[in-house]
Amino acid sequence: MNFSASRSQSQPPERGSFPLDHDRACTPLRDEFLACLKAEGNEHVACRALSERYLACRMDKNLMARDAMENIGFGAAPAPHARVVTEGDRERGGFVAGTHLGARRGW
């Protein structure tokens, strides 16, 4: 079988590519956003406003195509009572997997 005869076609990114920030125009906002993520244990919801400011900076400096914030995931703010569950939350609260199965063994 000749594999060189088959050609795979690559697809461009959905929103296209955008240039890197070589002039570091938005680097302070990026660093602030990344620091927030680190401080919040990668809970992006807490850093949502910083993310929006960073993307707005990129659009203002023509580092990405201008688009409405609603189209890139910044519509209505998430509900304040919404809690993001991360891996290990239940275990830290005392949950032990499989303990509910002990009473039902009828083999």
C-alpha positions as a printed Julia matrix, in Angstrom:
107×3 Matrix{Float64}:
   0.0     0.0    0.0
   1.36    3.36  -0.96
   0.72    5.91   1.79
   2.12    8.82  -0.19
  -0.82    8.63  -2.57
  -3.34    9.52   0.12
  -3.36   13.14   1.1
  -4.8    14.41   4.32
  -6.34   17.81   4.16
  -5.8    20.1    7.08
  -8.43   22.58   8.13
  -7.64   26.16   9.16
  -8.69   27.29  12.67
 -12.32   28.32  12.93
 -11.5    31.95  13.68
  -8.26   32.09  11.72
  -4.84   32.77  13.11
  -3.66   35.96  14.7
  -0.18   37.41  15.12
   1.9    37.09  18.25
   2.29   40.13  20.46
   5.9    40.9   19.44
   5.68   44.47  20.75
   4.29   43.23  24.08
   1.39   45.66  23.86
  -0.93   43.39  25.88
   1.67   41.53  27.94
   0.84   43.28  31.26
  -2.82   42.22  30.92
  -1.79   38.69  29.98
   0.51   38.45  33.0
  -2.21   39.78  35.3
  -4.65   37.19  33.95
  -2.15   34.34  34.36
  -1.33   35.49  37.91
  -5.06   35.47  38.7
  -5.41   31.93  37.36
  -2.5    30.8   39.51
  -3.88   32.51  42.62
  -7.35   31.05  42.06
  -6.18   27.49  41.41
  -6.99   27.71  37.69
 -10.62   28.65  38.38
 -11.12   30.75  35.24
 -14.51   32.07  36.35
 -12.81   34.21  39.0
 -10.57   35.77  36.33
 -13.24   36.34  33.71
 -13.02   40.15  33.72
  -9.23   40.03  33.23
  -9.64   37.62  30.33
 -12.14   39.95  28.7
  -9.8    42.94  29.11
  -6.91   40.97  27.61
  -8.91   39.95  24.54
 -10.21   43.51  24.13
  -6.6    44.73  24.17
  -5.67   42.24  21.46
  -8.58   43.43  19.33
  -7.69   47.11  19.91
  -4.09   46.49  18.82
  -5.16   44.47  15.74
  -3.65   41.3   17.15
  -6.88   39.44  16.52
 -10.01   40.05  14.5
 -12.55   42.32  16.11
 -15.63   40.45  17.23
 -18.45   41.04  19.68
 -17.63   39.78  23.17
 -20.85   37.74  23.11
 -19.46   35.76  20.17
 -16.31   34.75  22.01
 -17.93   33.62  25.25
 -18.47   36.83  27.21
 -22.24   37.18  27.09
 -24.09   37.3   30.35
 -21.98   36.9   33.46
 -22.18   33.46  35.06
 -24.53   33.05  38.0
 -22.77   34.08  41.23
 -23.93   30.92  42.98
 -22.45   28.67  40.3
 -19.6    26.62  41.7
 -17.06   24.95  39.52
 -16.25   21.47  40.78
 -12.65   20.52  40.33
 -11.11   17.1   40.51
 -10.54   16.04  44.1
 -13.18   18.29  45.72
 -15.32   15.39  46.87
 -12.34   13.46  48.17
 -11.15   16.44  50.25
 -14.64   16.55  51.73
 -14.38   12.94  52.93
 -15.87   11.05  49.98
 -14.45    7.56  49.48
 -15.24    5.82  46.22
 -16.91    2.43  46.47
 -18.05    2.57  50.11
 -21.69    2.48  49.05
 -21.19   -0.9   47.37
 -20.3    -2.89  50.51
 -23.86   -3.57  51.63
 -25.18   -4.72  48.27
 -22.88   -7.62  47.48
 -25.12  -10.5   46.73
 -22.84  -12.7   44.7
